[in-house]
Each structure stands twice: as C-alpha cells, then as structure tokens.
Coordinates of C-alpha atoms and ligand atoms in Angstrom, one line a residue:
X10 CA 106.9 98.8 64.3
X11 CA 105.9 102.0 66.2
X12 CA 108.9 103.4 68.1
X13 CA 108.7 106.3 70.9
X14 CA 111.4 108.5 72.6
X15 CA 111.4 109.8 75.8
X16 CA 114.2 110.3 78.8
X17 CA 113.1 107.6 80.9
X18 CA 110.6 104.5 80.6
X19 CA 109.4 103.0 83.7
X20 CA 107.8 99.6 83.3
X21 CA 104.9 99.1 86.2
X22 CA 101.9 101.7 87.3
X23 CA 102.4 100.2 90.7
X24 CA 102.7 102.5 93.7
X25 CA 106.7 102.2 92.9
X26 CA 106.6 103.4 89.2
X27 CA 103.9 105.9 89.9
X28 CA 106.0 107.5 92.0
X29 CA 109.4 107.4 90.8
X30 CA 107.6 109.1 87.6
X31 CA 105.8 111.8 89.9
X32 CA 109.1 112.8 91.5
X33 CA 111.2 112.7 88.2
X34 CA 108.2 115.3 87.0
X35 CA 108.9 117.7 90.3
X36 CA 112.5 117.5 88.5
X37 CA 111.5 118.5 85.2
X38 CA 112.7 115.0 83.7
X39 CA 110.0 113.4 81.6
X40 CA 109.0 109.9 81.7
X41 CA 106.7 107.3 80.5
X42 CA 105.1 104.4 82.7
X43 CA 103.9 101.7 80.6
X44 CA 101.3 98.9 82.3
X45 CA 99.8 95.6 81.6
X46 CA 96.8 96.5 83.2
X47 CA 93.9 98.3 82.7
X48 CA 93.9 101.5 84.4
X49 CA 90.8 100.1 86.6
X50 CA 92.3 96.9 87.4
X51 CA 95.0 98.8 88.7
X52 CA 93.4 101.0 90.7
X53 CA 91.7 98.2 92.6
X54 CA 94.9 96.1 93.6
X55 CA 94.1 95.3 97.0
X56 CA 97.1 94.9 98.9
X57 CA 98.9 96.9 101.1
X58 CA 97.3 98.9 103.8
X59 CA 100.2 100.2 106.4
X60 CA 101.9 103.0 105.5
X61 CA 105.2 104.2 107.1
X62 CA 105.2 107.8 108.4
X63 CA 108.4 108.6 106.3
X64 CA 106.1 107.6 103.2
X65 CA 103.0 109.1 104.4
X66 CA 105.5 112.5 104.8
X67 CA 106.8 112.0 101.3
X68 CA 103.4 111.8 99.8
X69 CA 102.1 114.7 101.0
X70 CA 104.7 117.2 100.7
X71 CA 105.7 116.1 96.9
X72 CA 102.1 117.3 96.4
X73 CA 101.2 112.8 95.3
X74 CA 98.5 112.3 98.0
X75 CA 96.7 114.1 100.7
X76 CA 94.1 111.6 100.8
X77 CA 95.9 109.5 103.3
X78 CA 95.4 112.8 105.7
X79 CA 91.5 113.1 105.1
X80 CA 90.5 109.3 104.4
X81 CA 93.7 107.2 105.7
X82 CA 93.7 106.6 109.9
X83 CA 96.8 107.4 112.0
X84 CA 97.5 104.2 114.2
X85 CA 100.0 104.7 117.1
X86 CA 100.4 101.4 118.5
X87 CA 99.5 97.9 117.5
X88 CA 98.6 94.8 119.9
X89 CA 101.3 91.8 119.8
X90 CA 98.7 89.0 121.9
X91 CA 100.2 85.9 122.9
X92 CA 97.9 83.1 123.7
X93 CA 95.1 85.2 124.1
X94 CA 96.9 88.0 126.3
X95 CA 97.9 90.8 124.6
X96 CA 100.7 93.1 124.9
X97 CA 100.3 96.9 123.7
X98 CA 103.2 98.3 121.4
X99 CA 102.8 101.8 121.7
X100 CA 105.0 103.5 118.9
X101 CA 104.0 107.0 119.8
X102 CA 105.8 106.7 123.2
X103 CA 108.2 104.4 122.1
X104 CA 109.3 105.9 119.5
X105 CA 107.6 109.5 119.1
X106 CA 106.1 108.2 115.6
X107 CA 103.3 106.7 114.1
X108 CA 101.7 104.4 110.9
X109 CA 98.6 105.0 108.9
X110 CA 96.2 103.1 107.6
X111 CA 95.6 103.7 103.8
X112 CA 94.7 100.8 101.2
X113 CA 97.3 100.8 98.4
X114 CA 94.7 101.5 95.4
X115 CA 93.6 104.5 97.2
X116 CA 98.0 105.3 97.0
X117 CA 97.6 104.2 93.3
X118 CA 93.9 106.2 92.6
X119 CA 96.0 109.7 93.9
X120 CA 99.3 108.7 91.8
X121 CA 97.3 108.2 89.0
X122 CA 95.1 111.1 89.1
X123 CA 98.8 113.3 89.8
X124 CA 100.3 112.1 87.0
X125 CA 97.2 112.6 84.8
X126 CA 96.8 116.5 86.6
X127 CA 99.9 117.4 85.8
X128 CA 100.1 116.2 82.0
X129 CA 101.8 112.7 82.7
X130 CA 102.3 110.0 80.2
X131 CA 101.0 106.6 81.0
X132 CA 100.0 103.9 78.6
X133 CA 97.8 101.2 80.4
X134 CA 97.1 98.0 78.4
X135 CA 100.8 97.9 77.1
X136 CA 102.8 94.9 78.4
X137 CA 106.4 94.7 77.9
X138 CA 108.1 91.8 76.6
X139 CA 111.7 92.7 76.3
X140 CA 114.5 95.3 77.2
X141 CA 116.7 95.6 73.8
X142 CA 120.5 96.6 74.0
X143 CA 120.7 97.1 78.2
X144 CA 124.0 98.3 77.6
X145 CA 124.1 101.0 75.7
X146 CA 123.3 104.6 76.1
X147 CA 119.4 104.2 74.1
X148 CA 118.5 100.8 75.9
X149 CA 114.7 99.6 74.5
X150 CA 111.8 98.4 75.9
X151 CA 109.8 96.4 73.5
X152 CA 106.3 96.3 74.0
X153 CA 102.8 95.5 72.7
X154 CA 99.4 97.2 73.1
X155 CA 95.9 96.0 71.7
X156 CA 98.7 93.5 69.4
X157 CA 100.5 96.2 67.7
X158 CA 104.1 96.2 68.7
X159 CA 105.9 99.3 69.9
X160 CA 109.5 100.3 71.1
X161 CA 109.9 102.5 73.5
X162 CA 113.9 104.1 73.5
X163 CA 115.5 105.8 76.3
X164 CA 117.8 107.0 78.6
X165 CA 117.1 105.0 81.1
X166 CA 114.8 101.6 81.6
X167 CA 113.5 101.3 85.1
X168 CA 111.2 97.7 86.0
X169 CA 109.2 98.9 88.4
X170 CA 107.1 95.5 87.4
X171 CA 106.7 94.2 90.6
X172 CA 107.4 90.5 91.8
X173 CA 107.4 88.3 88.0
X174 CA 109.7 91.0 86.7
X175 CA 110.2 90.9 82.8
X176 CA 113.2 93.7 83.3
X177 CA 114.6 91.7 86.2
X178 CA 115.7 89.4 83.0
X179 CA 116.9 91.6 81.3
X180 CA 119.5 92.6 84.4
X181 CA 120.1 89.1 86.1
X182 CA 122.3 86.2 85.3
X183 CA 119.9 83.5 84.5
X184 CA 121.9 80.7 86.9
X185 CA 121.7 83.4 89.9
X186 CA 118.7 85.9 89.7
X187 CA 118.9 86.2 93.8
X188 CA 118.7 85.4 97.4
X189 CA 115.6 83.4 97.9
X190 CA 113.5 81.9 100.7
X191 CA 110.1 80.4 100.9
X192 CA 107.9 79.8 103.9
X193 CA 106.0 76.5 105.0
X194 CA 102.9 78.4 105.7
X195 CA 100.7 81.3 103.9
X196 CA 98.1 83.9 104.6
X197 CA 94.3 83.0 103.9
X198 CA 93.3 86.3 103.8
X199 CA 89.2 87.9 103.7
X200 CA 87.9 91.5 103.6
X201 CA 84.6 91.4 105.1
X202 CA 81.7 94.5 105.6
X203 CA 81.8 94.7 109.1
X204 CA 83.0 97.8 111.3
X205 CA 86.6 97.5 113.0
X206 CA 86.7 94.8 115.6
X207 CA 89.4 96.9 118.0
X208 CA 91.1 100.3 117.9
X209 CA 94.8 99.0 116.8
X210 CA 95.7 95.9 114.8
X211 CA 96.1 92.8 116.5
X212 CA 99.2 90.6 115.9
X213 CA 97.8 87.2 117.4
X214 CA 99.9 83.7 118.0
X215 CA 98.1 81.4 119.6
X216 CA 98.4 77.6 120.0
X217 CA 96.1 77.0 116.4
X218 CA 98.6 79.5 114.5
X219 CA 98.7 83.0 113.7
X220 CA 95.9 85.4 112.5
X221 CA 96.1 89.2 112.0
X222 CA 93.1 91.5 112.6
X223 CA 93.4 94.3 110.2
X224 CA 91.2 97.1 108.8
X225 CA 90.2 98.6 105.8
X226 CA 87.7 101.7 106.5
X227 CA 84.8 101.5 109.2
X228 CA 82.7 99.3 107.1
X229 CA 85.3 97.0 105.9
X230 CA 87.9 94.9 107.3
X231 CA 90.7 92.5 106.3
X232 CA 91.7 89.7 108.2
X233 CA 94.5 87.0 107.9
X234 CA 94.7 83.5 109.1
X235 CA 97.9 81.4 109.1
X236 CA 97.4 78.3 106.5
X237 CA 99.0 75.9 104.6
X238 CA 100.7 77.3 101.3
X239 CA 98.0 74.6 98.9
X240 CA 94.9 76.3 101.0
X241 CA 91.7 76.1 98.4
X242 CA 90.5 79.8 99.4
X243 CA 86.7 77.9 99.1
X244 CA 87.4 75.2 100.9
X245 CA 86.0 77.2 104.4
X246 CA 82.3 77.8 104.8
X247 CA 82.5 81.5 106.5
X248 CA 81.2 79.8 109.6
X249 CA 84.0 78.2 109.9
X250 CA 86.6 81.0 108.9
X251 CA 84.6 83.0 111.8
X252 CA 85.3 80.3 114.3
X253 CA 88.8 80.1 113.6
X254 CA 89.9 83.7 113.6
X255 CA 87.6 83.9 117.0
X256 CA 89.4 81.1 117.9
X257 CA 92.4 82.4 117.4
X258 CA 92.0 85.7 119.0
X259 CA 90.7 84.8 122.1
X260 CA 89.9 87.6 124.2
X261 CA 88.0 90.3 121.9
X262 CA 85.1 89.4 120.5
X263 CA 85.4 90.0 116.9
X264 CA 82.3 91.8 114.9
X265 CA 81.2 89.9 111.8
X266 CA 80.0 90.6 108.4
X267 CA 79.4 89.2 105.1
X268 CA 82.9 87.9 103.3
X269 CA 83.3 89.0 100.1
X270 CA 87.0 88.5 98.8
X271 CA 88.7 85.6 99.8
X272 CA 93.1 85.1 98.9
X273 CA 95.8 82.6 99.3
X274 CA 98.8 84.5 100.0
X275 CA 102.1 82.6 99.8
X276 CA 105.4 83.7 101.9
X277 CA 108.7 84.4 100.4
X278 CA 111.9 86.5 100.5
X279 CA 113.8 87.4 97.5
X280 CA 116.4 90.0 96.9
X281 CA 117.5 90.0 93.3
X282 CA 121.6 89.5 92.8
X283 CA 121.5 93.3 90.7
X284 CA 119.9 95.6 91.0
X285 CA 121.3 97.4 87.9
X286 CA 123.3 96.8 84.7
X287 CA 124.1 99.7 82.6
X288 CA 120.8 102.1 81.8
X289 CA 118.2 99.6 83.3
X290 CA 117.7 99.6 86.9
X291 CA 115.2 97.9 89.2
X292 CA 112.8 99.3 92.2
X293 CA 110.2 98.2 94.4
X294 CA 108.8 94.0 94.3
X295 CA 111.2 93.8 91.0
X296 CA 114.1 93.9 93.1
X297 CA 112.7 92.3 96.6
X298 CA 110.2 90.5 98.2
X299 CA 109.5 90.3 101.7
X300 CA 106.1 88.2 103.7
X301 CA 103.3 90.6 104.5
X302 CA 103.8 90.7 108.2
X303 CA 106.0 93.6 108.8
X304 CA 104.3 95.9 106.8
X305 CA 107.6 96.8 104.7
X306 CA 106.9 96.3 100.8
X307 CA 105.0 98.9 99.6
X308 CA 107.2 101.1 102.2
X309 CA 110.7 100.0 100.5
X310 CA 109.5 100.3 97.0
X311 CA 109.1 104.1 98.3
X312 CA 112.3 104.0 99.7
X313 CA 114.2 102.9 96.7
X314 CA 112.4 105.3 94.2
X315 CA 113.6 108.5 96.5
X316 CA 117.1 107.5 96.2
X317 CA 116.8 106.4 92.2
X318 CA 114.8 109.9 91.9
X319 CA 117.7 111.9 93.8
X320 CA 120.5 109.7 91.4
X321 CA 119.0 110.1 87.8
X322 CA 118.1 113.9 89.1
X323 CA 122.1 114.0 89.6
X324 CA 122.6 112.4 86.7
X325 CA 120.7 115.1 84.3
X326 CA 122.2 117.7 86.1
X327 CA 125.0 117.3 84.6
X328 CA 126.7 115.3 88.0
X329 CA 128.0 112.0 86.3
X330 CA 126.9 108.7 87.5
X331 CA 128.1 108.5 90.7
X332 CA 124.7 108.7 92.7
X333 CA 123.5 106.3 90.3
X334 CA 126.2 104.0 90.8
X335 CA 125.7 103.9 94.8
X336 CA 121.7 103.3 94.0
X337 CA 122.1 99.6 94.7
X338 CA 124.7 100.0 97.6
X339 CA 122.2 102.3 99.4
X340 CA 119.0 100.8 98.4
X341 CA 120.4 97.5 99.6
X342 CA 121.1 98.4 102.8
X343 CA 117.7 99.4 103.7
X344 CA 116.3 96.1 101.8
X345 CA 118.4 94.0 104.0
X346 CA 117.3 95.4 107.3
X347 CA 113.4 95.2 105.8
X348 CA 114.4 91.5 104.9
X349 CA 115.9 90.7 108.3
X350 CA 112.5 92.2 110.3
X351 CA 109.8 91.1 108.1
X352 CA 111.8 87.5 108.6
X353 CA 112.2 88.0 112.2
X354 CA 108.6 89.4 112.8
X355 CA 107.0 86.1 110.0
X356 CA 109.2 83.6 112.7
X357 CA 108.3 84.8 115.8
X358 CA 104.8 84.8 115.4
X359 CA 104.2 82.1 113.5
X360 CA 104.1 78.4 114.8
X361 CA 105.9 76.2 111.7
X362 CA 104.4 72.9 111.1
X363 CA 107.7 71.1 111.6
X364 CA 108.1 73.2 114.9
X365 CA 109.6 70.7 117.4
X366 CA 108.6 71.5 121.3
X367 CA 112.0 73.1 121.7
X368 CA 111.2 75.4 119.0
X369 CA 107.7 76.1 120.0
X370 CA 109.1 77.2 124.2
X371 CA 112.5 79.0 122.4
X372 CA 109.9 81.2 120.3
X373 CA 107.5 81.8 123.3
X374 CA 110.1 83.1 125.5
X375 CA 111.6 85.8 122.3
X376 CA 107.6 87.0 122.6
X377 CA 108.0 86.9 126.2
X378 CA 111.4 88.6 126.7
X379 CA 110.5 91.1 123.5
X380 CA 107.1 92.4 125.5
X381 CA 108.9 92.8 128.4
X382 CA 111.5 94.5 127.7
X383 CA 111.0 98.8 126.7
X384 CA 114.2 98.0 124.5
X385 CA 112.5 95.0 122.5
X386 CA 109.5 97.1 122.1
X387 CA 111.3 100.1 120.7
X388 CA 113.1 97.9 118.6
X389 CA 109.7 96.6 116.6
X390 CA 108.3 99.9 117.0
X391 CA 111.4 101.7 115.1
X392 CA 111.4 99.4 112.3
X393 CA 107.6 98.6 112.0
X394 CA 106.9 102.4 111.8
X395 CA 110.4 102.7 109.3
X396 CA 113.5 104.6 109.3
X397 CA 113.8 107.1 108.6
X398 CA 113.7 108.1 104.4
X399 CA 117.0 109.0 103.0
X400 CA 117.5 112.9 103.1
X401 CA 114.2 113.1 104.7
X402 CA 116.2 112.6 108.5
X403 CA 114.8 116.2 109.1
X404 CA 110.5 115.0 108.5
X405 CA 111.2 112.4 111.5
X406 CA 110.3 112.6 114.9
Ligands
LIG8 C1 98.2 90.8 101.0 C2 99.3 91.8 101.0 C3 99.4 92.8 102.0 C4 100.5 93.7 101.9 N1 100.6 94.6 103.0 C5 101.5 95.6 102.9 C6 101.6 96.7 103.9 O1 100.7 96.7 104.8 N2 102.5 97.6 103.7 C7 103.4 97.5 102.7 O2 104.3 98.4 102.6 N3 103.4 96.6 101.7 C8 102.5 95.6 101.8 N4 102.4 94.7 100.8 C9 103.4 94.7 99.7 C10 103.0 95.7 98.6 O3 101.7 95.5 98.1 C11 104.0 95.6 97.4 O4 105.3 95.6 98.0 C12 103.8 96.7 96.4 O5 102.7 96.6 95.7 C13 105.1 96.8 95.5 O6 104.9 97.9 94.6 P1 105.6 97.8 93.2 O7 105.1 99.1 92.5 O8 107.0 97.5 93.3 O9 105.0 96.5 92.4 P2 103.5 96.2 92.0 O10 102.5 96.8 92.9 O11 103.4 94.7 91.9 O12 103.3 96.8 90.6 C14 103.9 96.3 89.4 C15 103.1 96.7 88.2 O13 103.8 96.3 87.0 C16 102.8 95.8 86.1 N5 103.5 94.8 85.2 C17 104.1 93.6 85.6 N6 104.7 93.0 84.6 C18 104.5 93.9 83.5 C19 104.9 93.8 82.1 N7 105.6 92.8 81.6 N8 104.6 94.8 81.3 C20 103.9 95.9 81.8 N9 103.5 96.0 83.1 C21 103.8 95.0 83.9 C22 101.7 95.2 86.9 O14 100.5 95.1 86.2 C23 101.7 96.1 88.1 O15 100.7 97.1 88.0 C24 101.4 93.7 100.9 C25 101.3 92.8 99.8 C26 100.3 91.8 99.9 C27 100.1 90.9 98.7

C-alpha cells in the first residue's frame, strides 16, 4: 500500500476544500485535496450561483478569483412578488451592500487553476473510503485511485466532502449524526438558452406554488419551480414547464429558449452533532445543509473555511489549540442563523401541500407585513446579502 505525508489532507475539490487549501497556501502550510471526481466533472458542478459580498471580497483579495469582477454581475436588489405583484428589495439602500451573480464551477474553474498556479497538490480520481486513528496526532485517510490503495497521514483530516460525507463517519456517533429536517416539496429546476427575463431575480409565490427566476449569463438562464419531492424531471414537455413558470409569474413576460438540463432538487436541513473530534474536522455541506432559497450554502462553507484557516494558522504558529477548539463554537453560530433564514425564507414562500386555509392567510400576511415594513426588508436584505465574514468586519459596508 502506497502511503503519503503531508500537514493537512482535505477530502473534497468543492468550492469549500479548494479554498480552505488556497488560504492554508497564503500561510505557508501545505496541503493535499483529494477528489472523487474528475477534474472536468468538477469543474462543471452546476449549482450555486449567488455569491455574498463578504465572499466575493474574500476571493478577490486572497488573490482565488477575479473572475467574479470581469464575468460575475453585481445584483443590488431582488423582487419578492406575491400573487403576481411584486415588491422590490433593494439591498443597496437597505443595507449599503450587494450580491453577485457567479455560477459555482466558474468559483471551482479559478480555485482550481490557483491552486495549480501556485504549485498546489490535488489528486482528482481519488476517493476516500476511511479516516484511520481520528484520534491521534497522524490521523489517516485511506484512499483509492485507478484501484490502487493509498494512505494519506497527517496532521490534520479535514472532510470538505460535501453533503454524503465519508469523514462525517468518521466524527459522528452513529445513533446521532445531527439535527435534521426534510421538506414536503422540492425544486424542478431547468437552465435554458435564453437572455435574462428581468434585471433582478424574482422570488415568486403565487396561488400554483413557488418558482424562482434566476440567471446564469445573458444567454443562459436557470429557473426553479416548486414540485413534489418524487417529480420525474421528464415527465413535463417544455410547453408545459413554459406555461407553468409563466403561470406562476404573472406579470413579466418571461423570454424562452431551448431547455437543456433539467434537475429534481430535494429540500433539507441538517447540521451535523460535531463538527470535530480530535485531528479531523468538518466544513462546508459535510457539516450542514440548508434548501437552496436563501442563497446560504456555498456562502457558509466560505465562512467556515476562514475561521478553520485562521485556527490551524494559530495552531502552526506555535498558539496551541485554542482557536481550533472554538472552530465549532464559532462556525456554529453563523450555521444556525443560515439555518433559521434559509428555513424562514423556504416557509414563507412556499405554499405546503398540507397547508390548511389558516396557514395559507397566516403566511400571506408575514409577506405582507415583511414588504411593508423598511425593518422587514432590511432584515432579508442583511442576511440574504450575509454578515459580515469573521475578521473581515472592516471589507463591509
Ligand atoms: C441547485 C442548487 C443551487 C444552489 N444555490 C446556491 C447559491 O445560490 N448560493 C450558495 O451559497 N449556495 C448554493 N447552493 C449550495 C452550494 O452548491 C453548496 O453548499 C456547496 O457546493 C458546498 O460546497 P462544499 O465544498 O462544502 O461541498 P461540495 O460542493 O458538495 O463538494 C464536495 C466534493 O467532495 C467530493 N467527495 C465527496 N465524497 C468524496 C469521497 N468519499 N472521496 C473523495 N471526494 C469526495 C465530491 O466529488 C465534491 O467535489 C446551491 C445548491 C444547489 C444544489
């Protein structure tokens, strides 16, 4: 068995793991990423597409990204429309900040070609299928590429393997692996070739259910309909996906193209019980999952990998482990307020199937009273364009 040495191994060339191993490099602390994937599937995940201004700000000035500033779109506001009138959320007056627009394989093509530029070490086609000896001071990750097993030792193991976590095992008690919640309904989502349909997103709830008006570029667009969770992605003609959306979002007259990638996109929340036992740690969908509609994953994962870059920095410096041991402590407390909005934002405009009419007039009236009031505004702009990043207070505003 082949067996490698190196200060840190970060399972997962998602944006999380990437990262943390692009920040530990601005330290001078070496790392390896290790990835199931090939290094093309990786780099056309399609998935996320909002990025917080704290993260935007973080990729730029550690040098990861300045794509986002020539090809990603600065959005200022979004539109919240409620039964086909719509209601402008206007972060930039609101709250003085902003989002971009930025597909996350464009986040993962500039990780990847910064960790390459500057000499980094990661080994796509290499699945993990263990963490050996969590415990001690050399913890393991035991791996495979093209069959041949390998171990790779370090100082740290991080699982930055996003939401079917092999290092999660390794760090969870079997009988309690986390907090938990799943959603009746889903997201049938499409990316079409058509140009944008309207400036801003639109956040629509209408009588027939929710559907989200995205973008991608000017040529192509994502869109999301509210569904049931057992949805067959084919079973729709695209006539009938166009009527629905229109249907949907009454009031803007949305510009059509040909559909070429159809998903099913079931809603849960998770936040694992640990986030850390002895050298292994967890970041990113490995530790927490939230539903799509506030934007938040792909931000937190961020989040958690500058405070687990700022603790093992501490640690190697020769400060002990006591950032490392508040990692979960602070990471959490930013999870938990992601949780609670990307919960609150999912409820609010989302009709449930077992909605009774009480239900239905209570959650009209929170869209009512929230786009009326400058206070429930600012309150969705704040969190929907993030808090600000830990020791980052400064970059805000
Ligand atoms: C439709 C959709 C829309 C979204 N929109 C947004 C948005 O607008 N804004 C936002 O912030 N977030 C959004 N998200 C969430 C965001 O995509 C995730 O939170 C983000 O990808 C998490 O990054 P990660 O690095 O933690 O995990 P992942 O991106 O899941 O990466 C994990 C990596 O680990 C690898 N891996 C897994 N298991 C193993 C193993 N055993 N061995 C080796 N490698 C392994 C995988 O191949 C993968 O590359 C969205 C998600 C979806 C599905």
């Amino acid at each position: 068995m082949a067996e490698v040495r190196t200060r840190i191994v970060i399972v997962g060339a998602g944006p999380a793991g990437l990262l943390l191993s692009h920040l530990l490099h601005l330290e001078g602390i070496e790392s390896i990423v290790v990835d199931a994937r090939t290094r093309e599937d990786v780099e056309s995940t399609i998935r996320a597409g909002i990025l917080e201004q704290g993260t935007v700000e973080l990729l730029v000035t550690s040098g990861a990204s300045d794509g986002v500033l020539i090809d990603g779109a600065r959005h200022d506001g979004i539109e919240l429309r409620v039964d086909g009138v719509g209601h402008r959320i206007d972060f930039a007056d609101l709250v003085g900040r902003g989002v971009w627009l930025y597909p996350q394989h464009e986040v993962l093509r500039d990780l990847i070609a910064a960790r390459l530029r500057d000499g980094g070490d990661i080994r796509f086609e290499t699945t993990v299928d263990d963490v050996l000896d969590p415990d001690s001071a050399r913890p393991c990750v035991r791996a495979r590429h093209n069959g041949e097993p390998i171990d790779i030792v370090a100082e740290l193991v991080v699982g930055a393997d996003g939401s079917h976590s092999v290092v999660r095992r390794a760090i969870t008690d079997p009988s309690a692996t986390g907090y938990f919640r799943e959603y009746p309904f889903a997201w049938f989502g499409i990316l079409c070739k058509a140009p944008p349909s309207a400036p801003e997103l639109i956040y629509s709830s209408s009588e027939r259910g929710f559907a989200l008006i995205s973008q991608r570029s000017a040529t192509v667009q994502r869109m999301y309909l509210q569904c049931d969770p057992e949805l067959d992605p084919t079973a729709m003609s695209d006539n009938q996906i166009w009527d629905e959306l229109q249907a949907r979002v009454a009031g803007t007259e949305l510009r059509e193209g040909p559909i070429f990638q159809r998903d099913v996109l079931r809603f849960r929340s998770f936040v694992a019980s640990r986030l850390r036992r002895g050298r292994v740690l967890l970041v990113g969908d490995a530790a927490h999952t939230v539903p799509p509609t506030g934007a938040k994953g792909m931000n937190l994962a961020v989040a958690d990998v500058l405070m687990l870059a700022d603790a093992v920095r501490g640690l190697f410096a020769g400060e002990g482990e006591g950032l490392l041991d508040a990692y979960a402590e602070r990471a959490l407390q930013r999870v938990w307020r992601a949780q609670h909005f990307s919960w609150w934002m999912t409820s609010m405009l989302h009709a449930a199937p077992d909605a009774t009419e009480f239900d239905t007039r209570r959650r009209l009236a929170e869209l009512d009273t929230l786009t009326a009031s400058r206070a429930g505004r600012s309150y969705l702009a704040e969190a929907y364009t993030g808090w600000p990043l830990p020791g980052r207070e400064r970059c805000s505003g």
